[in-house]
Short mmCIF file of C-alpha atoms in Angstrom, two decimals:
data_model
loop_
_atom_site.label_atom_id
_atom_site.label_comp_id
_atom_site.label_asym_id
_atom_site.label_seq_id
_atom_site.Cartn_x
_atom_site.Cartn_y
_atom_site.Cartn_z
CA MET A 542 -27.94 -0.24 61.43
CA LEU A 543 -26.88 2.23 58.78
CA PHE A 544 -27.77 5.74 57.78
CA PRO A 545 -28.88 6.12 54.14
CA LYS A 546 -25.83 6.49 51.92
CA GLY A 547 -24.73 6.09 48.34
CA GLY A 548 -23.05 7.77 45.43
CA TRP A 549 -24.25 10.57 43.28
CA GLU A 550 -24.82 10.56 39.58
CA LYS A 551 -22.89 12.80 37.19
CA ASP A 552 -26.04 14.74 36.32
CA GLU A 553 -27.02 15.60 39.92
CA SER A 554 -25.66 17.76 42.69
CA ILE A 555 -24.60 16.27 46.01
CA ILE A 556 -27.78 17.66 47.62
CA GLU A 557 -29.93 16.04 44.92
CA ALA A 558 -28.09 12.76 45.62
CA VAL A 559 -28.81 13.07 49.37
CA LEU A 560 -32.51 13.58 48.70
CA ARG A 561 -32.61 10.69 46.21
CA GLU A 562 -30.76 8.27 48.50
CA THR A 563 -32.96 9.02 51.52
CA LEU A 564 -36.05 8.52 49.38
CA GLU A 565 -34.75 5.27 47.84
CA GLU A 566 -33.32 3.71 51.01
CA ALA A 567 -35.44 5.10 53.84
CA GLY A 568 -38.61 6.28 52.15
CA VAL A 569 -38.44 9.80 53.53
CA ILE A 570 -38.72 13.21 51.92
CA GLY A 571 -37.18 16.22 53.58
CA GLU A 572 -34.97 19.28 53.48
CA VAL A 573 -31.18 19.09 53.77
CA GLU A 574 -30.19 21.33 56.67
CA CYS A 575 -26.39 21.21 56.74
CA GLU A 576 -23.33 19.18 55.88
CA LEU A 577 -22.03 17.37 58.96
CA GLY A 578 -18.69 16.44 57.46
CA LYS A 579 -16.66 14.27 55.11
CA TRP A 580 -15.10 10.91 55.95
CA ASN A 581 -12.78 8.45 54.22
CA PHE A 582 -13.58 4.82 54.88
CA LYS A 583 -13.04 1.36 53.44
CA GLY A 584 -15.79 -0.58 51.69
CA LYS A 585 -17.41 -3.76 53.01
CA ASN A 586 -14.63 -5.97 51.70
CA ASN A 587 -11.83 -3.54 52.68
CA ASP A 588 -10.96 -3.46 48.98
CA MET A 589 -11.49 0.21 48.18
CA CYS A 590 -11.37 3.51 50.00
CA TYR A 591 -14.41 5.76 49.70
CA GLU A 592 -15.14 9.38 50.50
CA GLY A 593 -18.47 9.94 52.21
CA TYR A 594 -20.38 13.06 53.16
CA MET A 595 -23.07 13.15 55.82
CA PHE A 596 -25.87 15.70 56.05
CA SER A 597 -28.64 16.43 58.49
CA LEU A 598 -32.11 16.12 56.98
CA LEU A 599 -35.30 17.61 58.34
CA VAL A 600 -37.84 14.90 57.49
CA LYS A 601 -41.11 16.31 56.18
CA GLU A 602 -42.82 13.12 55.01
CA GLU A 603 -42.56 9.35 55.53
CA LEU A 604 -43.71 7.23 52.61
CA ASP A 605 -45.55 3.93 53.02
CA PHE A 606 -43.90 2.59 49.87
CA TRP A 607 -40.43 3.40 48.54
CA PRO A 608 -38.02 1.84 46.02
CA GLU A 609 -35.99 -0.28 48.49
CA LYS A 610 -38.78 -1.12 50.95
CA ASP A 611 -38.42 -4.83 50.22
CA VAL A 612 -34.70 -4.89 51.07
CA ARG A 613 -34.48 -2.24 53.83
CA GLN A 614 -36.34 -1.54 57.03
CA ARG A 615 -36.90 2.00 58.26
CA LYS A 616 -36.64 2.32 62.02
CA TRP A 617 -36.58 5.51 64.10
CA VAL A 618 -34.46 5.23 67.23
CA SER A 619 -33.30 7.52 70.01
CA VAL A 620 -29.81 8.99 69.91
CA GLN A 621 -28.80 6.69 72.78
CA GLU A 622 -29.91 3.61 70.85
CA ALA A 623 -28.25 4.82 67.65
CA ARG A 624 -24.97 5.24 69.53
CA LYS A 625 -25.18 1.60 70.67
CA VAL A 626 -26.09 -0.01 67.36
CA CYS A 627 -24.37 2.12 64.72
CA GLN A 628 -21.88 -0.16 62.94
CA TYR A 629 -19.24 2.22 61.63
CA TRP A 630 -16.96 4.69 63.43
CA TRP A 631 -17.52 7.42 60.84
CA MET A 632 -21.29 7.16 61.17
CA LYS A 633 -20.92 7.44 64.95
CA GLU A 634 -18.84 10.59 64.46
CA ALA A 635 -21.51 11.99 62.13
CA LEU A 636 -24.16 11.19 64.75
CA GLU A 637 -22.23 13.15 67.39
CA LEU A 638 -21.84 16.10 65.01
CA PHE A 639 -25.59 15.95 64.35
CA VAL A 640 -26.30 15.98 68.10
CA ASN A 641 -23.97 18.97 68.51
CA HIS A 642 -25.70 20.74 65.61
CA ILE A 643 -29.17 20.19 67.10
CA THR A 644 -28.00 21.16 70.59
CA SER A 645 -26.49 24.42 69.32
CA GLN A 646 -29.73 25.23 67.45
CA VAL A 647 -31.78 24.71 70.62
CA THR A 648 -29.35 26.78 72.70
CA SER A 649 -29.42 29.56 70.09
CA ARG A 650 -33.25 29.63 70.06
CA GLU A 651 -33.41 29.66 73.86
CA THR A 652 -30.94 32.58 73.99
CA GLU A 653 -32.93 34.43 71.32
CA CYS A 654 -36.23 33.88 73.15
CA CYS A 655 -34.69 34.98 76.43
CA SER A 656 -33.32 38.17 74.81
CA LEU A 657 -36.70 38.97 73.26
CA SER A 658 -38.59 38.50 76.52
CA GLN A 659 -36.09 40.64 78.45
CA GLY A 660 -36.33 43.42 75.88
CA THR A 661 -40.13 43.56 75.92
CA LYS A 662 -41.80 46.01 78.32
CA SER A 663 -45.43 46.24 79.23
CA ASN A 664 -47.24 49.54 79.84
CA LEU A 665 -49.79 48.19 82.33
#
C-alpha cells in the first residue's frame, strides 16, 4: 500500500503537483489542507536518494475513471489498517503526523464550541 506520490513538473507548483498526482494515481479531487513534512528516502532499487513532501488532502470527489485506474487500485482503509500495511517508514511517519493534525483540529473545534456555549446566556 502506498499513498499517491510523484514528482512535479517545472511548469507547476508543488500544490498543483499534489492535485495532479492524486487525480492520476487515486482518482480523487480535493483541497490541499497542509504540508505534513519532508522526507529523504531511497528509491525502489536503493540507487538514488529522493526528497518527498506529504500533504493532507480533503477529498471532495471520487472519480469512477482516472488515468492510472488500470494499474492502481484505490482503497480506503482505517488508520489502524493503514498503520499495519503501509510499506515505508516515511509514509508511516506522515500518517502519524496526519493523525496528529486531524486530532488537533477536532480538539480545537471542541474547545471553540465549548467556549461559545459557555459564553451564551439565555433571557428566559
